[in-house]
Short mmCIF file of C-alpha atoms in Angstrom, two decimals:
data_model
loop_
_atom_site.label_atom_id
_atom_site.label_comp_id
_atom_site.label_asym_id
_atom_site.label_seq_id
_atom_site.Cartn_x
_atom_site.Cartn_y
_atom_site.Cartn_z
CA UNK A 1 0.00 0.00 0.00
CA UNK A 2 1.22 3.32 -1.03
CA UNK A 3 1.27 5.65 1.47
CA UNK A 4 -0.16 9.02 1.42
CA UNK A 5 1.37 12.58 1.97
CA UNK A 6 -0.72 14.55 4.21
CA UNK A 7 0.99 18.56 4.57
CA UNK A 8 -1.19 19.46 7.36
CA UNK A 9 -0.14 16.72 10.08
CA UNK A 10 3.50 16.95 8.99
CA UNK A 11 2.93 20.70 9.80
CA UNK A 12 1.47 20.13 12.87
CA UNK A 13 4.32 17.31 14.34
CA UNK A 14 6.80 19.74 12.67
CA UNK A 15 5.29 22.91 15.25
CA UNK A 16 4.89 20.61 18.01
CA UNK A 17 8.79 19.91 18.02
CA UNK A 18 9.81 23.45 17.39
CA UNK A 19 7.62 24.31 20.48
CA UNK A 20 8.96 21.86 22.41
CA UNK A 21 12.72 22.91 21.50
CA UNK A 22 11.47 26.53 22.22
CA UNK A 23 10.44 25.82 25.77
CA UNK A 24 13.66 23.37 26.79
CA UNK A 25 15.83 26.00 25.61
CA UNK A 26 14.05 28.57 28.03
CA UNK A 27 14.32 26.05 31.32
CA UNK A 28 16.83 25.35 32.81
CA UNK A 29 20.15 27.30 34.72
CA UNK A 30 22.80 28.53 32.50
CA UNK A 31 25.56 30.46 35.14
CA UNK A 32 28.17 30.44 32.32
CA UNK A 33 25.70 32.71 29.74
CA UNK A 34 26.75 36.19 27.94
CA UNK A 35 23.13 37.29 28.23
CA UNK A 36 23.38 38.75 32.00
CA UNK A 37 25.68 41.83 31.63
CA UNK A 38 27.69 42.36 34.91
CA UNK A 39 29.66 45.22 33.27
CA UNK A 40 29.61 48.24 31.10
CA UNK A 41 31.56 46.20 28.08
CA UNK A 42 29.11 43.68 28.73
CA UNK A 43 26.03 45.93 28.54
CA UNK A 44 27.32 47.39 25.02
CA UNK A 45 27.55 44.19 23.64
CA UNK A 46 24.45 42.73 24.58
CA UNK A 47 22.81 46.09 23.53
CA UNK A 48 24.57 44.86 20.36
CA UNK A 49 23.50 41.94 19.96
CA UNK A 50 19.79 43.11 20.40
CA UNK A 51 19.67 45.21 17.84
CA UNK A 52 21.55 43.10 15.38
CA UNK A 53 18.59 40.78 16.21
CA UNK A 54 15.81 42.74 16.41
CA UNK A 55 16.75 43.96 12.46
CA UNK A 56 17.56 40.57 11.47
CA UNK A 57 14.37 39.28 12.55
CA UNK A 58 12.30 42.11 10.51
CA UNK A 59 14.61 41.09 7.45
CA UNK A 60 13.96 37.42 8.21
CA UNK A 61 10.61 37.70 8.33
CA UNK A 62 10.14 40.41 5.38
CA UNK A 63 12.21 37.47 3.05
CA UNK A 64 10.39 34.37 3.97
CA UNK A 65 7.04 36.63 3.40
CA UNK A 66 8.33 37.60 0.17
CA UNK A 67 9.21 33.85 -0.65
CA UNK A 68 6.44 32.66 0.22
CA UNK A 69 4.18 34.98 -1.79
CA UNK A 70 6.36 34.02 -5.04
CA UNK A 71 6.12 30.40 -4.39
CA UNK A 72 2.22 30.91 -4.11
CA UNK A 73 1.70 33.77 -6.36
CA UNK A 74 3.90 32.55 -9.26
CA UNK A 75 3.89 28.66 -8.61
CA UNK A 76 3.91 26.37 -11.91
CA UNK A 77 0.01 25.61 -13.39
CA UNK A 78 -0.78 23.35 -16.19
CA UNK A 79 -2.42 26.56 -18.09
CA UNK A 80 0.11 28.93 -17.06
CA UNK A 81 1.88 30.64 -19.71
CA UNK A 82 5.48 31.35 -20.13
CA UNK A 83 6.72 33.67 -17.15
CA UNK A 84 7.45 37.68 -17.65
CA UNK A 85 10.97 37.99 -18.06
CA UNK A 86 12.77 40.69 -15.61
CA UNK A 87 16.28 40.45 -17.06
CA UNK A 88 17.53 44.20 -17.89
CA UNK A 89 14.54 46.21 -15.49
CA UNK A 90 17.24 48.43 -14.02
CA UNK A 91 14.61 49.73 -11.77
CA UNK A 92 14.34 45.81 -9.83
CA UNK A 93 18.19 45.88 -9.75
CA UNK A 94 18.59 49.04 -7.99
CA UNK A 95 15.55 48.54 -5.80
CA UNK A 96 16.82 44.81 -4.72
CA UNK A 97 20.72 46.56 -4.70
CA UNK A 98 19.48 49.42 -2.49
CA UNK A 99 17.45 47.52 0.46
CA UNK A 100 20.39 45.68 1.46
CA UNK A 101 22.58 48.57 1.40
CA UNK A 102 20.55 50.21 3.64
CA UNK A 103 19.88 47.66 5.86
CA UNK A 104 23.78 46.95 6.50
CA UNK A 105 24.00 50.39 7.65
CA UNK A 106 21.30 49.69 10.33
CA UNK A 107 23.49 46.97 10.99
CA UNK A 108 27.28 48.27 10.57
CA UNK A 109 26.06 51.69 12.75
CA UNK A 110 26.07 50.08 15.92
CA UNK A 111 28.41 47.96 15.43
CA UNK A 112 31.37 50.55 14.47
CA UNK A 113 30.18 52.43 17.64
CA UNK A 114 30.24 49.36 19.72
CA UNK A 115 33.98 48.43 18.44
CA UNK A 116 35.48 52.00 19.08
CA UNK A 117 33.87 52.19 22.58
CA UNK A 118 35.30 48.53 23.80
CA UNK A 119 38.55 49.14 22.46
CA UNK A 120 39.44 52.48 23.50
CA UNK A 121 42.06 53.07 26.09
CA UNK A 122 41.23 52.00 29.67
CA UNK A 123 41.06 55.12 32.17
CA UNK A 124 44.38 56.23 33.96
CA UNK A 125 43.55 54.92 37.45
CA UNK A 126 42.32 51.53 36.31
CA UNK A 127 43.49 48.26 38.19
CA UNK A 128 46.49 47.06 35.96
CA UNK A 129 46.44 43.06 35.92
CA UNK A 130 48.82 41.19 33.80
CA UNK A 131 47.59 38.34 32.73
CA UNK A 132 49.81 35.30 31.22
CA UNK A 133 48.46 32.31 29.36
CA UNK A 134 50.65 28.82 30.27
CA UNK A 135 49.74 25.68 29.39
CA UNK A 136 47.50 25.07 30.90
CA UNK A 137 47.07 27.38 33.83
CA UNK A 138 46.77 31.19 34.10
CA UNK A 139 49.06 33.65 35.93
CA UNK A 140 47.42 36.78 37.13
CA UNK A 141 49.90 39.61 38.34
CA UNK A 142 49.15 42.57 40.33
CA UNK A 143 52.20 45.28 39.51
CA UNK A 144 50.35 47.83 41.34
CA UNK A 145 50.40 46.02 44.45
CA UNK A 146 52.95 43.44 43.82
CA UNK A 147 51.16 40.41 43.72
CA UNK A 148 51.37 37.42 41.42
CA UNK A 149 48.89 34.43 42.18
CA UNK A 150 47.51 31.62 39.80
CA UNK A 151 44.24 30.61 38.59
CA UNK A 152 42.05 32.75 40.84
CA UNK A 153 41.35 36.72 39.91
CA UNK A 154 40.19 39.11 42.66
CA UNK A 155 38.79 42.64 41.28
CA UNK A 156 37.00 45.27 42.82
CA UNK A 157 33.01 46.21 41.78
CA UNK A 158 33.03 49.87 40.22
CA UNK A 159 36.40 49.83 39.28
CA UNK A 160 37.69 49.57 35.89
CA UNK A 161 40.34 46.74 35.38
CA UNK A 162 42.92 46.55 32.31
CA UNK A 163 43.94 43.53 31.19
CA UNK A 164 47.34 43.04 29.81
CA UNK A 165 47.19 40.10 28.09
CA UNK A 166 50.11 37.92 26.93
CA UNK A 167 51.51 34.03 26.57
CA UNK A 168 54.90 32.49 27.05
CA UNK A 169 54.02 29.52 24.37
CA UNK A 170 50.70 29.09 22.25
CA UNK A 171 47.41 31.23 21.37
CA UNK A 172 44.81 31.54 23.77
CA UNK A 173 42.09 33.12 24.75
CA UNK A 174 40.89 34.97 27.47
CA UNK A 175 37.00 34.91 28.62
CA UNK A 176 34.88 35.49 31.49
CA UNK A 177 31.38 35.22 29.81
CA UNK A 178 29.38 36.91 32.59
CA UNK A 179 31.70 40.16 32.47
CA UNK A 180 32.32 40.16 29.12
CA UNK A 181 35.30 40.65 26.64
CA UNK A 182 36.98 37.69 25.09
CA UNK A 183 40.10 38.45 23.56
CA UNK A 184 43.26 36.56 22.18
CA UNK A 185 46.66 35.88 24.06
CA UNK A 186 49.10 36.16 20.87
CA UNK A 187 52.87 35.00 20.74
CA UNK A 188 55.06 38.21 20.80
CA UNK A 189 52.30 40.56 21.58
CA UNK A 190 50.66 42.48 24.06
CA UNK A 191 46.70 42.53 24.14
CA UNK A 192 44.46 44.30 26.15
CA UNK A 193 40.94 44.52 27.13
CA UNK A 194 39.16 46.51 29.96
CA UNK A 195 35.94 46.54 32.00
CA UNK A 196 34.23 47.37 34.85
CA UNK A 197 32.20 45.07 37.21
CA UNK A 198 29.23 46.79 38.16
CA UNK A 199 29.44 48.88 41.36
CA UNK A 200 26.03 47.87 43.10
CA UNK A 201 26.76 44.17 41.91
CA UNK A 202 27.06 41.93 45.24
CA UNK A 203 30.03 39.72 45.64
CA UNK A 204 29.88 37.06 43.36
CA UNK A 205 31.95 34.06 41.53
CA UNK A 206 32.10 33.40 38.18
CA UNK A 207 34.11 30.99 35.76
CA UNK A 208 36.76 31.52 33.34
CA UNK A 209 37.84 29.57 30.54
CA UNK A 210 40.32 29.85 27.65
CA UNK A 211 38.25 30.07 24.22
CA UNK A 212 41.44 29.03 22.03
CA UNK A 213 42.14 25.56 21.36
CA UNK A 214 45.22 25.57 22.39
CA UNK A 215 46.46 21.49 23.07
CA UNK A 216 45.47 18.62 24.54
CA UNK A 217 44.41 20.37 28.10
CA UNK A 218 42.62 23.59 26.49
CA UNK A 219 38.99 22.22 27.71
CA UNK A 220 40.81 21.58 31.21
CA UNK A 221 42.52 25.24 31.16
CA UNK A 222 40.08 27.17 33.43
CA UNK A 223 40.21 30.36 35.98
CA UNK A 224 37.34 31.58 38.82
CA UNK A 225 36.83 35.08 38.98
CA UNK A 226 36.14 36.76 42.22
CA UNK A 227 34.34 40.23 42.18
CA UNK A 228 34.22 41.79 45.64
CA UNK A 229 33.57 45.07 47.26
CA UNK A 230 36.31 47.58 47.23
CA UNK A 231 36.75 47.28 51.51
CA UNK A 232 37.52 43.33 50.34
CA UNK A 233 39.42 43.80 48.28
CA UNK A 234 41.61 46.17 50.01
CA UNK A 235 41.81 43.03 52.60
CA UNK A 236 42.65 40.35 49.70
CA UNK A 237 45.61 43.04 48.75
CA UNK A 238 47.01 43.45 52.11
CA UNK A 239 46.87 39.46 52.77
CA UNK A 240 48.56 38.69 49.55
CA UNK A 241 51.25 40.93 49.54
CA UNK A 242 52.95 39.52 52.37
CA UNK A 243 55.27 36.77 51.93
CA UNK A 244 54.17 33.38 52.96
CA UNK A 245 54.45 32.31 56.94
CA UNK A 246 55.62 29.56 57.54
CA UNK A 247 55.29 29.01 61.03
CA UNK A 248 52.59 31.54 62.46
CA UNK A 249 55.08 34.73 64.04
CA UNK A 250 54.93 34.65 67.61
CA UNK A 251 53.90 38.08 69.35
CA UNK A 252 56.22 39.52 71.49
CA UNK A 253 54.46 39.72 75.16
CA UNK A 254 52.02 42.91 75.76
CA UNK A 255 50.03 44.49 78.10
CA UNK A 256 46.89 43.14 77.06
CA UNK A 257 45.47 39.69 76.80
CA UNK A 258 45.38 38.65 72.94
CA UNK A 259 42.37 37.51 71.66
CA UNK A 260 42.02 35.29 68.62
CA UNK A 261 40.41 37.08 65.74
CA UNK A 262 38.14 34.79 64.07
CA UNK A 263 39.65 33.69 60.57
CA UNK A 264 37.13 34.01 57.95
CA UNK A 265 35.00 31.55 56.19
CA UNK A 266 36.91 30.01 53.03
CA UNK A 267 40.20 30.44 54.53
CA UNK A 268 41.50 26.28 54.27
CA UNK A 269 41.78 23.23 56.47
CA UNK A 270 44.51 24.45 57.94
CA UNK A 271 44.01 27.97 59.80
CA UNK A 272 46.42 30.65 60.50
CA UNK A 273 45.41 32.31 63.54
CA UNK A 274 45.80 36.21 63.54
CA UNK A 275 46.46 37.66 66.67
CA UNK A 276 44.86 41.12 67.92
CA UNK A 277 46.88 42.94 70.63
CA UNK A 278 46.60 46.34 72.09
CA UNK A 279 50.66 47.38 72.60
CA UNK A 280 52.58 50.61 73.57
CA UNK A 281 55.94 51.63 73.29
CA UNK A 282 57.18 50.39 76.59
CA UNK A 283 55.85 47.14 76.45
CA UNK A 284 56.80 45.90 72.96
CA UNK A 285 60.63 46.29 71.67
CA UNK A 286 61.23 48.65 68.15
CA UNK A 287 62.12 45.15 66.46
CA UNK A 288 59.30 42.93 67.27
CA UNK A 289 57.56 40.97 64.23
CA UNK A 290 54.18 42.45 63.34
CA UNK A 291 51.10 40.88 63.86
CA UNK A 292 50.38 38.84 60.33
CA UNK A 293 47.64 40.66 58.11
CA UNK A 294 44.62 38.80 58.85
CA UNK A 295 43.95 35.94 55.88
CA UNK A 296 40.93 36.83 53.59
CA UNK A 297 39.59 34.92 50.80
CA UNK A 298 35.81 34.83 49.45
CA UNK A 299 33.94 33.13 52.41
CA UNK A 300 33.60 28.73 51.37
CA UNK A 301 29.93 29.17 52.61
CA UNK A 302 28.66 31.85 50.43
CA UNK A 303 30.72 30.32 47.67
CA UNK A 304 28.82 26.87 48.02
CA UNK A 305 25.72 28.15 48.64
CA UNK A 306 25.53 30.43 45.91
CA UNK A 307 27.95 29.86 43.41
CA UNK A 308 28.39 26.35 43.52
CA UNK A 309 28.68 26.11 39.53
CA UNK A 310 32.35 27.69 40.57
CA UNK A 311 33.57 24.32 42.19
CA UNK A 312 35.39 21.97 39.90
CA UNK A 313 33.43 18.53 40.11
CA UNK A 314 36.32 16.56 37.95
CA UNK A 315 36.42 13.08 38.62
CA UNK A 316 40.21 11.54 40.17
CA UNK A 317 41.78 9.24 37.95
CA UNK A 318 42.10 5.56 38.68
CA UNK A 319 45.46 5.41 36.78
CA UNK A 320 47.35 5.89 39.73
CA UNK A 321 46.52 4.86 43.94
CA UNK A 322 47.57 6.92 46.90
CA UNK A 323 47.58 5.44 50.54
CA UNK A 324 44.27 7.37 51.36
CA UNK A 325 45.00 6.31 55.51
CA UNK A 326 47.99 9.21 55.12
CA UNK A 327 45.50 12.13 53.72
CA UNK A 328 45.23 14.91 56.35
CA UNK A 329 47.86 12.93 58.76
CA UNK A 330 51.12 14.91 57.07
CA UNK A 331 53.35 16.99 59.40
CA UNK A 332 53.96 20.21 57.93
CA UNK A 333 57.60 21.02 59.15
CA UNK A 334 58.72 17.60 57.95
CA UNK A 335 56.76 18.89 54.85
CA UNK A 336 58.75 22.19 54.62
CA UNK A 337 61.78 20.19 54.86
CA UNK A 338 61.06 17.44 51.66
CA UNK A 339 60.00 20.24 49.52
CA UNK A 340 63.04 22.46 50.11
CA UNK A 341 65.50 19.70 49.18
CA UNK A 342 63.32 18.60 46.22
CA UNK A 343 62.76 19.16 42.54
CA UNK A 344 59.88 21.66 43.21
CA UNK A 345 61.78 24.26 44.14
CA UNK A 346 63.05 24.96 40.31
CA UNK A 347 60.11 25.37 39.06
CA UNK A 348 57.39 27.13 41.84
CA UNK A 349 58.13 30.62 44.01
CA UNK A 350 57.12 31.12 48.05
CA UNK A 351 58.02 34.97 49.06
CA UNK A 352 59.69 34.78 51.97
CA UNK A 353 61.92 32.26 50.68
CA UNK A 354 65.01 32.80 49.03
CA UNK A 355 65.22 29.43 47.50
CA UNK A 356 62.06 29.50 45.83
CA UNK A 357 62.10 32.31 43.56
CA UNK A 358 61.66 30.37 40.29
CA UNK A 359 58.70 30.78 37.43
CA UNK A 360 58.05 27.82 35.50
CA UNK A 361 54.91 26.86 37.54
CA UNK A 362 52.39 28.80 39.90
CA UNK A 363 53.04 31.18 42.06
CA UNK A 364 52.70 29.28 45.52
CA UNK A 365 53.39 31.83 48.43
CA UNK A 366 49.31 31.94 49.31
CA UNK A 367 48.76 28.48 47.74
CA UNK A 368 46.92 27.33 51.05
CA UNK A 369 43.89 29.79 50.26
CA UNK A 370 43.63 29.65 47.23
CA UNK A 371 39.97 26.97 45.83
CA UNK A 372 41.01 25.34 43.02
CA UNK A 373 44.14 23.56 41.67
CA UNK A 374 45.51 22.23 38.36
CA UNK A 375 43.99 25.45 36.61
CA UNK A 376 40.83 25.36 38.17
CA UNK A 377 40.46 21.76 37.23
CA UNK A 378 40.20 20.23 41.31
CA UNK A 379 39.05 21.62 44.14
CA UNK A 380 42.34 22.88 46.70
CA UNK A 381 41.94 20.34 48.99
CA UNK A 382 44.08 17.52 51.14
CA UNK A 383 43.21 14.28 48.81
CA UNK A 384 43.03 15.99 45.25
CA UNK A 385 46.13 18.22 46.54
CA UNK A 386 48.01 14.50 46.93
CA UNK A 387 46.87 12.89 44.10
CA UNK A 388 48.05 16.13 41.66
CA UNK A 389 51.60 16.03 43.93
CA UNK A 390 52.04 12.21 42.95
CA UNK A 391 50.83 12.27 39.49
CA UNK A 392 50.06 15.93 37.79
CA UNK A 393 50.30 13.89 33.86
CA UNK A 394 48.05 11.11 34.93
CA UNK A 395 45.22 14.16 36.80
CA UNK A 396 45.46 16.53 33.81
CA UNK A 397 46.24 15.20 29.97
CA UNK A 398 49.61 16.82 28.89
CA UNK A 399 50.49 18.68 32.19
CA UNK A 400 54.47 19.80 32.30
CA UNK A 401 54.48 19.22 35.62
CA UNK A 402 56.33 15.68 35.77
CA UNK A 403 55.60 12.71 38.14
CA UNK A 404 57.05 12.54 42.04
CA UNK A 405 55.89 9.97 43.17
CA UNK A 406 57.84 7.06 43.93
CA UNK A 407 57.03 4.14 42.01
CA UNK A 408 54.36 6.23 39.24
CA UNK A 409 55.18 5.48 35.47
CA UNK A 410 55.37 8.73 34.06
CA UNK A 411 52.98 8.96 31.27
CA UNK A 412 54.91 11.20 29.23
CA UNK A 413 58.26 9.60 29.91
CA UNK A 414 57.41 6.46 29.88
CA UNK A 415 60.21 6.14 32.59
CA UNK A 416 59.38 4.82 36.22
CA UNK A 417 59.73 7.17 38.94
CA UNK A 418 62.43 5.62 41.42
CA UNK A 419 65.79 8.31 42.48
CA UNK A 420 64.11 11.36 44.18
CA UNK A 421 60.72 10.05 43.84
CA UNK A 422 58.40 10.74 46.95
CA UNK A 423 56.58 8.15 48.86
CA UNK A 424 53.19 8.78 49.66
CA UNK A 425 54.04 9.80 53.26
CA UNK A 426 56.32 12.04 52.06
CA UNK A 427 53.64 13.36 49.84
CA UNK A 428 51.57 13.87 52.76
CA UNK A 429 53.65 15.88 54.39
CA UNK A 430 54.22 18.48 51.85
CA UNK A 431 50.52 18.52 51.39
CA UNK A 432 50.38 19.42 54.68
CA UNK A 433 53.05 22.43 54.31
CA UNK A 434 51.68 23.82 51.12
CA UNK A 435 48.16 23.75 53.02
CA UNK A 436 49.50 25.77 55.94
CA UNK A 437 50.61 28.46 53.40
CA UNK A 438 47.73 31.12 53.97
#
């Protein structure tokens, strides 16, 4: 039996999909859109991106009118006569020549504007922040305040931040979809790009990704952005620029009993009390340590409650084992110890200590507070912290950081891990030190 074509309920199972399509693309959560401007360059590119729309909807729709008429209008009949030729009406030509013209400049208007306004010069007193693409991690530096940290970027609301934007080895690119701007990291180049987080915008967390393949890690190549209020900020800059303390300083004795300042939320596993004192001159000697600036990072709880699309959810490989009984159980002296005679001190940097001042790998003086590890690919704590220690090739595809642990077959090498390799105890321990470095 032949079957028999029937328009009308093709039609209707063909606007019964599109309808369903239409409403699962309007559920759901999407924390990672461009459609939620959180800054000015943001704002001017949505606004962009609205009109572009808006115009190519009414030339959409004016087309598939027009189509549709001359499909109906001048469709084939079995008494139709031969069709009126239009070849040579110069009037058409120009008419059909002239509507597109004109709607480009509707279109190329805006758009001109919209390019000269995001790539002027950032203002004079804008937060400088050089950022450098590695692969695959990012390095964020702070000249004005002397700061260079890793995968984590702290700005202020209502003030504008340039971005200088460079790479030590291949392309990438630079993107925090909820602020806006995405721009290239070239070889031999500077880039920039600026923008301002909104002023009234609450704290908040946001993601970060490189948007430029750029090897076999680029998916894994990730950043968390961290927009606070200028007071925090100003608390994250004083924290940061101290050198790393490693053990807590001890007060010299005062007049008044010290009382343990609370450390706030988000700060680690391992805490670094911050001592409040009231001293005077004849009480405290000219050369006495100063109390360490109290540790601030954004607070764990507001971070999981509300921005718990920020925290990395990536499985642990079952390529290598650690002895799990040893996470959390490392001493951190011992810890200190192992890491200053080993190979990590040629390629990672702790201010404070002379011996680590090299720049292959992340900055590590603050390491301890930091969220995220393996550019942004594991959460910052004591079990993915030891597996990434053991094995960084095996946790992250292509990773430069080689194999420690004792025993591991390197999977770039192919070699097995034996002179200088760490056991898992000794892993431990420097687990434990890097964690006490708030």
């Amino acid at each position: 039996m032949v079957g028999t074509f029937r328009p009308r309920r093709m039609a209707s199972v063909a606007l019964l999909g599109a309808l369903a399509l239409g409403l699962a693309a309007c559920g759901g959560d999407y924390p990672n859109s461009t459609f939620n401007p959180n800054s000015e360059y943001n704002a001017a590119i949505d606004a962009l991106w609205d009109k572009l729309l808006f115009w190519g909807t009414l030339v959409f729709i004016g087309v598939e009118a027009a189509l549709v008429y001359t499909i109906f209008k001048f469709r084939r009949r079995p008494d139709g006569g031969v069709p009126k030729q239009v070849h040579g009406n110069t009037a058409l030509e120009i008419t059909w020549t002239a509507i597109p013209a004109v709607i480009l400049i509707f279109i190329a208007i805006p758009t001109v504007r919209t390019i000269f306004k995001t790539q002027a010069k950032a203002a004079p007193e804008a937060l400088q922040v050089e950022v450098i693409g590695h692969q695959w991690w990012w390095e964020f530096r702070y000249p004005q305040y002397g700061i260079t940290t890793a995968n984590e970027l702290y700005l202020p609301n209502g003030r504008t931040v340039n971005f200088q934007l460079k790479t030590i080895d291949v392309l990438h690119s630079f993107w925090i979809p909820q602020m806006g701007g995405k721009r290239d990291l070239i070889s031999n180049r500077t880039n920039y790009l600026w923008f301002t987080p909104n002023k009234d915008l609450p704290s908040s967390a946001w993601n970060g990704f490189c948007a430029e393949f750029c090897g076999p890690s680029h998916a894994n190549m990730k950043f968390r952005v961290f927009t606070v209020t200028v007071d925090e900020f100003a608390q994250w800059t004083a924290h940061q620029k101290q050198p790393a303390i490693f053990p807590a300083v001890a007060l010299a004795p005062t007049t008044a009993a010290p009382a343990v300042a609370p450390v706030p939320s988000g700060t680690g596993s391992t805490p670094l009390l911050q001592v409040a004192a009231t001293t005077t001159p004849s009480t405290t000697p000219a050369d006495a340590p100063a109390a360490p600036v109290p540790v601030w990072v954004f607070p764990k709880d507001k971070l999981e409650k509300d921005f718990a699309y920020t925290i990395p959810q990536t499985p642990i490989t079952n390529q290598i084992s650690f002895d799990e009984a040893l996470i959390g159980k490392g001493d951190a002296e011992r810890g200190r110890q192992i890491y200053g005679r080993s190979s990590c001190i040629g390629c990672h940097a702790i201010a404070g200590t002379p011996m680590n001042m090299a720049n292959v790998g992340p900055n590590l003086t603050h390491v301890g507070s930091r969220y995220t590890i393996a550019g942004g690919l594991y959460p910052n704590d004591t079990k993915h912290l030891s597996y990434w220690i053991k094995s960084a090739p095996h946790m992250k595809p292509g990773s430069i950081m080689p194999s420690l642990g004792k025993g591991v077959t390197d999977p770039k090498t192919k070699m097995v891990v034996n002179v200088g390799g760490l056991t898992d105890a000794e892993v431990a321990d420097i687990v434990a030190y890097l964690q006490a470095l708030k």
